[in-house]
PDB file of C-alpha atoms in Angstrom:
ATOM      1  CA  MET A   1      12.485 -32.792 -24.389  1.00 57.00           C
ATOM      2  CA  SER A   2       9.015 -31.374 -25.016  1.00 66.00           C
ATOM      3  CA  THR A   3       6.253 -33.208 -26.816  1.00 70.00           C
ATOM      4  CA  HIS A   4       5.995 -30.303 -29.278  1.00 60.00           C
ATOM      5  CA  TYR A   5       9.683 -30.627 -30.192  1.00 58.00           C
ATOM      6  CA  CYS A   6       9.360 -34.381 -30.721  1.00 69.00           C
ATOM      7  CA  LYS A   7       6.307 -33.949 -32.959  1.00 80.00           C
ATOM      8  CA  SER A   8       8.100 -31.267 -34.955  1.00 79.00           C
ATOM      9  CA  ALA A   9      11.158 -33.503 -35.356  1.00 84.00           C
ATOM     10  CA  ASP A  10       8.953 -36.403 -36.465  1.00 90.00           C
ATOM     11  CA  ARG A  11       7.165 -34.192 -39.021  1.00 92.00           C
ATOM     12  CA  LYS A  12      10.447 -32.937 -40.428  1.00 93.00           C
ATOM     13  CA  LEU A  13      11.818 -36.466 -40.736  1.00 94.00           C
ATOM     14  CA  ALA A  14       8.600 -37.497 -42.510  1.00 95.00           C
ATOM     15  CA  ASN A  15       8.984 -34.495 -44.848  1.00 96.00           C
ATOM     16  CA  MET A  16      12.558 -35.483 -45.646  1.00 97.00           C
ATOM     17  CA  SER A  17      11.608 -39.089 -46.290  1.00 97.00           C
ATOM     18  CA  LEU A  18       8.798 -38.034 -48.620  1.00 96.00           C
ATOM     19  CA  MET A  19      11.035 -35.508 -50.403  1.00 96.00           C
ATOM     20  CA  LEU A  20      13.607 -38.251 -51.021  1.00 97.00           C
ATOM     21  CA  THR A  21      10.958 -40.689 -52.211  1.00 96.00           C
ATOM     22  CA  ARG A  22       9.435 -38.136 -54.582  1.00 95.00           C
ATOM     23  CA  ARG A  23      12.913 -37.486 -55.965  1.00 94.00           C
ATOM     24  CA  GLY A  24      13.300 -41.216 -56.623  1.00 94.00           C
ATOM     25  CA  ILE A  25      15.648 -41.923 -53.718  1.00 95.00           C
ATOM     26  CA  ASP A  26      14.845 -44.730 -51.292  1.00 96.00           C
ATOM     27  CA  PRO A  27      15.348 -43.219 -47.802  1.00 97.00           C
ATOM     28  CA  ALA A  28      16.594 -46.491 -46.263  1.00 97.00           C
ATOM     29  CA  GLU A  29      19.040 -47.050 -49.106  1.00 96.00           C
ATOM     30  CA  PHE A  30      20.197 -43.429 -48.830  1.00 96.00           C
ATOM     31  CA  ALA A  31      20.982 -43.981 -45.135  1.00 96.00           C
ATOM     32  CA  ARG A  32      22.798 -47.256 -45.858  1.00 97.00           C
ATOM     33  CA  GLU A  33      24.788 -46.127 -48.887  1.00 95.00           C
ATOM     34  CA  VAL A  34      25.900 -42.699 -47.695  1.00 95.00           C
ATOM     35  CA  PRO A  35      25.425 -42.658 -43.912  1.00 96.00           C
ATOM     36  CA  ALA A  36      27.493 -39.522 -43.286  1.00 96.00           C
ATOM     37  CA  VAL A  37      25.557 -37.592 -45.934  1.00 96.00           C
ATOM     38  CA  ALA A  38      22.256 -38.912 -44.567  1.00 96.00           C
ATOM     39  CA  ALA A  39      23.184 -37.923 -41.011  1.00 97.00           C
ATOM     40  CA  ARG A  40      24.064 -34.397 -42.135  1.00 97.00           C
ATOM     41  CA  ALA A  41      20.834 -34.182 -44.142  1.00 97.00           C
ATOM     42  CA  ILE A  42      18.813 -35.180 -41.076  1.00 96.00           C
ATOM     43  CA  MET A  43      20.551 -32.564 -38.915  1.00 97.00           C
ATOM     44  CA  THR A  44      20.033 -29.917 -41.587  1.00 97.00           C
ATOM     45  CA  CYS A  45      16.360 -30.803 -41.914  1.00 96.00           C
ATOM     46  CA  GLN A  46      15.817 -30.716 -38.157  1.00 95.00           C
ATOM     47  CA  GLN A  47      17.315 -27.203 -37.986  1.00 95.00           C
ATOM     48  CA  CYS A  48      15.384 -25.921 -41.001  1.00 95.00           C
ATOM     49  CA  ALA A  49      12.886 -23.127 -40.440  1.00 94.00           C
ATOM     50  CA  ALA A  50      10.863 -24.080 -43.544  1.00 95.00           C
ATOM     51  CA  GLY A  51       9.200 -27.195 -42.100  1.00 93.00           C
ATOM     52  CA  ASP A  52       5.665 -25.877 -42.638  1.00 93.00           C
ATOM     53  CA  VAL A  53       6.506 -24.611 -46.129  1.00 96.00           C
ATOM     54  CA  CYS A  54       7.972 -28.028 -46.931  1.00 96.00           C
ATOM     55  CA  ARG A  55       4.941 -29.900 -45.617  1.00 95.00           C
ATOM     56  CA  ASP A  56       2.566 -27.657 -47.593  1.00 96.00           C
ATOM     57  CA  TRP A  57       4.649 -27.992 -50.758  1.00 97.00           C
ATOM     58  CA  LEU A  58       4.715 -31.784 -50.432  1.00 96.00           C
ATOM     59  CA  ALA A  59       0.937 -31.816 -49.888  1.00 95.00           C
ATOM     60  CA  ARG A  60       0.403 -29.923 -53.171  1.00 95.00           C
ATOM     61  CA  THR A  61       2.965 -31.845 -55.208  1.00 92.00           C
ATOM     62  CA  GLY A  62       2.392 -35.228 -56.741  1.00 88.00           C
ATOM     63  CA  PRO A  63       4.800 -38.134 -56.986  1.00 88.00           C
ATOM     64  CA  GLY A  64       7.949 -37.816 -59.021  1.00 90.00           C
ATOM     65  CA  ILE A  65       9.639 -34.435 -58.771  1.00 93.00           C
ATOM     66  CA  GLU A  66      12.370 -33.344 -61.146  1.00 90.00           C
ATOM     67  CA  ARG A  67      14.124 -31.069 -58.688  1.00 92.00           C
ATOM     68  CA  VAL A  68      14.102 -30.498 -54.963  1.00 95.00           C
ATOM     69  CA  PRO A  69      12.711 -26.985 -54.346  1.00 96.00           C
ATOM     70  CA  ALA A  70      15.139 -24.147 -53.685  1.00 96.00           C
ATOM     71  CA  PHE A  71      13.738 -23.505 -50.192  1.00 96.00           C
ATOM     72  CA  CYS A  72      15.109 -26.892 -49.087  1.00 98.00           C
ATOM     73  CA  PRO A  73      18.554 -26.575 -47.479  1.00 97.00           C
ATOM     74  CA  ASN A  74      19.212 -30.182 -48.536  1.00 97.00           C
ATOM     75  CA  ALA A  75      18.422 -29.556 -52.218  1.00 96.00           C
ATOM     76  CA  LEU A  76      22.020 -29.762 -53.452  1.00 95.00           C
ATOM     77  CA  ARG A  77      22.725 -32.739 -51.203  1.00 94.00           C
ATOM     78  CA  PHE A  78      19.734 -34.671 -52.579  1.00 93.00           C
ATOM     79  CA  GLU A  79      20.479 -33.673 -56.172  1.00 90.00           C
ATOM     80  CA  ALA A  80      24.042 -34.995 -55.806  1.00 89.00           C
ATOM     81  CA  VAL A  81      22.780 -38.435 -54.750  1.00 84.00           C
ATOM     82  CA  THR A  82      20.643 -39.078 -57.823  1.00 68.00           C
TER      83      THR A  82
END
């Protein structure tokens, strides 16, 4: 596995964790409470082509978001958890 791929995967996981946190969902609790949903969310995030868009959006957005943005393929999944 290339270093670039690993860094990209790490960034996407960090994006997902921050997106959950900003939505008011504790990432560790999410993984514990609904492990199958969390595993699918991680796979979806890793395959997402909007990683840079996500990172930029998170950088411009403060804490506490009402809705996960439409570009996120996990938006409905995260909305269903809250």
